[in-house]
Amino acid sequence: MLGYLNDKADGVYGAKTQAAVENLQRDLGLPVTGKVDNALMQRIVSGEVAAYDPYLEVKVGDTGERVVKLQQRLRDLGYM
């Protein structure tokens, strides 16, 4: 399990799967399309892709799950 999908695998390529793919593409430095082409699928199933790291740097202009989690935690702590 790579940790990009924070839900159960249900066999449906929906919004959560798309968001997970976008986060993976972002981490791999690929164009963020939300689509899995043959090359990306091969990387995923080969075991070549590292597990999701929630502690990677975020900067101005970034988007995605890490930013959402950062914002939620900052709000919880009273900074937002």
Coordinates of N, CA and C in Angstrom, one line a residue:
M1 N 0.8 -1.2 0.0 CA 0.0 0.0 0.0 C 0.9 1.2 0.0
L2 N 0.7 2.1 -0.9 CA 1.5 3.3 -1.1 C 1.0 4.5 -0.2
G3 N -0.3 4.5 0.2 CA -0.8 5.5 1.1 C -1.3 6.7 0.4
Y4 N -1.5 6.7 -0.9 CA -2.0 7.9 -1.6 C -3.5 7.9 -1.6
L5 N -4.2 6.7 -1.5 CA -5.6 6.7 -1.5 C -6.1 6.5 0.0
N6 N -6.7 7.5 0.5 CA -7.2 7.4 1.9 C -8.6 6.9 2.0
D7 N -8.8 5.8 1.4 CA -10.2 5.2 1.4 C -10.0 3.7 0.9
K8 N -11.1 3.0 1.0 CA -11.0 1.6 0.5 C -10.9 1.5 -1.0
A9 N -10.3 0.5 -1.5 CA -10.3 0.2 -2.9 C -11.7 -0.4 -3.3
D10 N -12.4 0.4 -4.1 CA -13.8 -0.1 -4.5 C -14.0 -0.4 -5.9
G11 N -12.9 -0.3 -6.7 CA -13.0 -0.6 -8.2 C -13.6 0.5 -9.0
V12 N -13.8 1.7 -8.4 CA -14.4 2.8 -9.2 C -13.3 3.9 -9.2
Y13 N -13.0 4.4 -10.4 CA -12.1 5.5 -10.6 C -12.8 6.8 -10.4
G14 N -13.0 7.2 -9.2 CA -13.8 8.4 -8.9 C -12.9 9.5 -8.4
A15 N -13.4 10.5 -7.8 CA -12.7 11.7 -7.4 C -11.6 11.4 -6.4
K16 N -11.8 10.5 -5.5 CA -10.7 10.2 -4.5 C -9.5 9.5 -5.2
T17 N -9.8 8.6 -6.1 CA -8.7 8.0 -6.9 C -8.0 9.0 -7.7
Q18 N -8.7 9.9 -8.4 CA -8.1 10.9 -9.2 C -7.2 11.8 -8.3
A19 N -7.7 12.2 -7.2 CA -6.9 13.0 -6.3 C -5.6 12.3 -5.8
A20 N -5.7 11.0 -5.6 CA -4.5 10.2 -5.2 C -3.5 10.1 -6.3
V21 N -4.0 9.9 -7.6 CA -3.2 9.9 -8.7 C -2.5 11.2 -8.9
E22 N -3.2 12.3 -8.8 CA -2.6 13.6 -8.9 C -1.5 13.9 -7.9
N23 N -1.8 13.5 -6.6 CA -0.7 13.6 -5.6 C 0.5 12.8 -6.0
L24 N 0.3 11.6 -6.5 CA 1.4 10.7 -6.9 C 2.2 11.4 -8.1
Q25 N 1.5 11.9 -9.0 CA 2.1 12.5 -10.2 C 2.9 13.7 -9.7
R26 N 2.3 14.5 -8.8 CA 3.0 15.7 -8.3 C 4.3 15.2 -7.6
D27 N 4.3 14.2 -6.8 CA 5.5 13.7 -6.1 C 6.5 13.2 -7.0
L28 N 6.1 12.6 -8.1 CA 7.0 12.1 -9.1 C 7.5 13.1 -10.1
G29 N 7.0 14.3 -9.9 CA 7.5 15.4 -10.9 C 6.9 15.2 -12.3
L30 N 5.8 14.6 -12.4 CA 5.1 14.3 -13.7 C 4.1 15.4 -13.9
P31 N 3.6 15.6 -15.1 CA 2.5 16.5 -15.4 C 1.3 15.9 -14.6
V32 N 0.6 16.8 -13.9 CA -0.6 16.4 -13.1 C -1.8 16.4 -13.9
T33 N -2.2 15.2 -14.3 CA -3.4 15.0 -15.2 C -4.5 14.3 -14.5
G34 N -4.2 13.5 -13.5 CA -5.2 12.7 -12.8 C -5.5 11.4 -13.6
K35 N -4.8 11.2 -14.7 CA -4.9 10.0 -15.6 C -3.7 9.1 -15.4
V36 N -4.0 7.8 -15.5 CA -2.9 6.9 -15.4 C -2.6 6.3 -16.7
D37 N -1.5 6.6 -17.3 CA -1.1 6.1 -18.6 C -0.3 4.8 -18.4
N38 N 0.0 4.1 -19.5 CA 0.7 2.8 -19.4 C 2.0 2.9 -18.6
A39 N 2.8 4.0 -18.8 CA 4.1 4.1 -18.2 C 3.9 4.3 -16.6
L40 N 2.9 5.1 -16.2 CA 2.7 5.3 -14.8 C 2.2 4.0 -14.2
M41 N 1.3 3.3 -14.8 CA 0.8 2.1 -14.3 C 1.9 1.1 -14.1
Q42 N 2.8 1.0 -15.0 CA 4.0 0.1 -14.9 C 4.8 0.5 -13.7
R43 N 5.0 1.7 -13.5 CA 5.8 2.2 -12.3 C 5.1 1.8 -11.0
I44 N 3.8 2.0 -11.0 CA 3.0 1.7 -9.8 C 3.1 0.2 -9.4
V45 N 2.8 -0.6 -10.4 CA 2.7 -2.1 -10.1 C 4.1 -2.7 -10.0
S46 N 5.2 -2.0 -10.5 CA 6.5 -2.6 -10.4 C 7.1 -2.6 -9.0
G47 N 6.5 -1.7 -8.1 CA 7.1 -1.5 -6.8 C 8.1 -0.4 -6.8
E48 N 8.3 0.2 -7.9 CA 9.3 1.3 -8.0 C 8.9 2.6 -7.3
V49 N 7.6 2.8 -7.1 CA 7.1 4.0 -6.5 C 7.2 3.9 -4.9
A50 N 7.8 4.9 -4.3 CA 7.9 5.0 -2.8 C 6.5 5.3 -2.2
A51 N 6.3 4.9 -1.0 CA 5.1 5.2 -0.3 C 4.9 6.7 -0.1
Y52 N 3.7 7.1 0.1 CA 3.3 8.5 0.3 C 4.0 9.0 1.5
D53 N 4.6 10.2 1.4 CA 5.3 10.8 2.6 C 4.6 12.1 2.9
P54 N 3.8 12.2 4.0 CA 3.0 13.4 4.3 C 3.9 14.5 4.7
Y55 N 5.2 14.3 4.9 CA 6.1 15.4 5.5 C 6.9 16.1 4.4
L56 N 6.6 15.9 3.2 CA 7.4 16.6 2.1 C 7.1 18.1 2.2
E57 N 8.0 18.9 1.8 CA 7.8 20.4 1.8 C 6.6 20.8 1.0
V58 N 5.9 21.8 1.5 CA 4.9 22.5 0.7 C 5.3 24.0 0.7
K59 N 4.9 24.6 -0.5 CA 5.3 26.0 -0.7 C 4.1 26.7 -1.3
V60 N 4.3 28.0 -1.4 CA 3.2 28.9 -2.0 C 2.9 28.4 -3.4
G61 N 1.6 28.2 -3.6 CA 1.2 27.8 -5.0 C 0.9 26.3 -5.0
D62 N 1.4 25.5 -4.0 CA 1.2 24.1 -4.0 C -0.3 23.8 -3.8
T63 N -0.8 22.7 -4.3 CA -2.1 22.2 -4.1 C -2.1 20.8 -3.7
G64 N -3.2 20.3 -3.2 CA -3.3 18.8 -2.9 C -3.5 18.5 -1.5
E65 N -3.4 17.2 -1.2 CA -3.8 16.7 0.1 C -2.9 17.2 1.2
R66 N -1.6 17.3 0.9 CA -0.7 17.8 2.0 C -1.0 19.3 2.4
V67 N -1.4 20.1 1.4 CA -1.8 21.5 1.7 C -3.1 21.4 2.6
V68 N -4.1 20.6 2.2 CA -5.3 20.5 3.0 C -5.0 20.1 4.4
K69 N -4.2 19.1 4.6 CA -3.9 18.6 5.9 C -3.1 19.7 6.7
L70 N -2.2 20.4 6.1 CA -1.5 21.5 6.8 C -2.5 22.6 7.2
Q71 N -3.4 22.9 6.3 CA -4.4 24.0 6.6 C -5.3 23.5 7.8
Q72 N -5.8 22.2 7.7 CA -6.6 21.7 8.8 C -5.9 21.8 10.1
R73 N -4.7 21.3 10.1 CA -3.9 21.3 11.4 C -3.7 22.7 11.9
L74 N -3.3 23.6 11.0 CA -3.1 25.0 11.5 C -4.4 25.6 12.0
R75 N -5.5 25.3 11.4 CA -6.8 25.7 11.9 C -7.0 25.1 13.3
D76 N -6.8 23.8 13.5 CA -7.0 23.2 14.8 C -6.1 23.8 15.9
L77 N -5.0 24.3 15.5 CA -4.0 24.9 16.5 C -4.3 26.4 16.7
G78 N -5.3 26.9 15.9 CA -5.7 28.3 16.1 C -4.8 29.3 15.3
Y79 N -4.1 28.9 14.3 CA -3.3 29.7 13.5 C -4.0 30.3 12.3
M80 N -5.2 29.7 11.9 CA -5.9 30.1 10.8 C -7.3 30.5 11.2

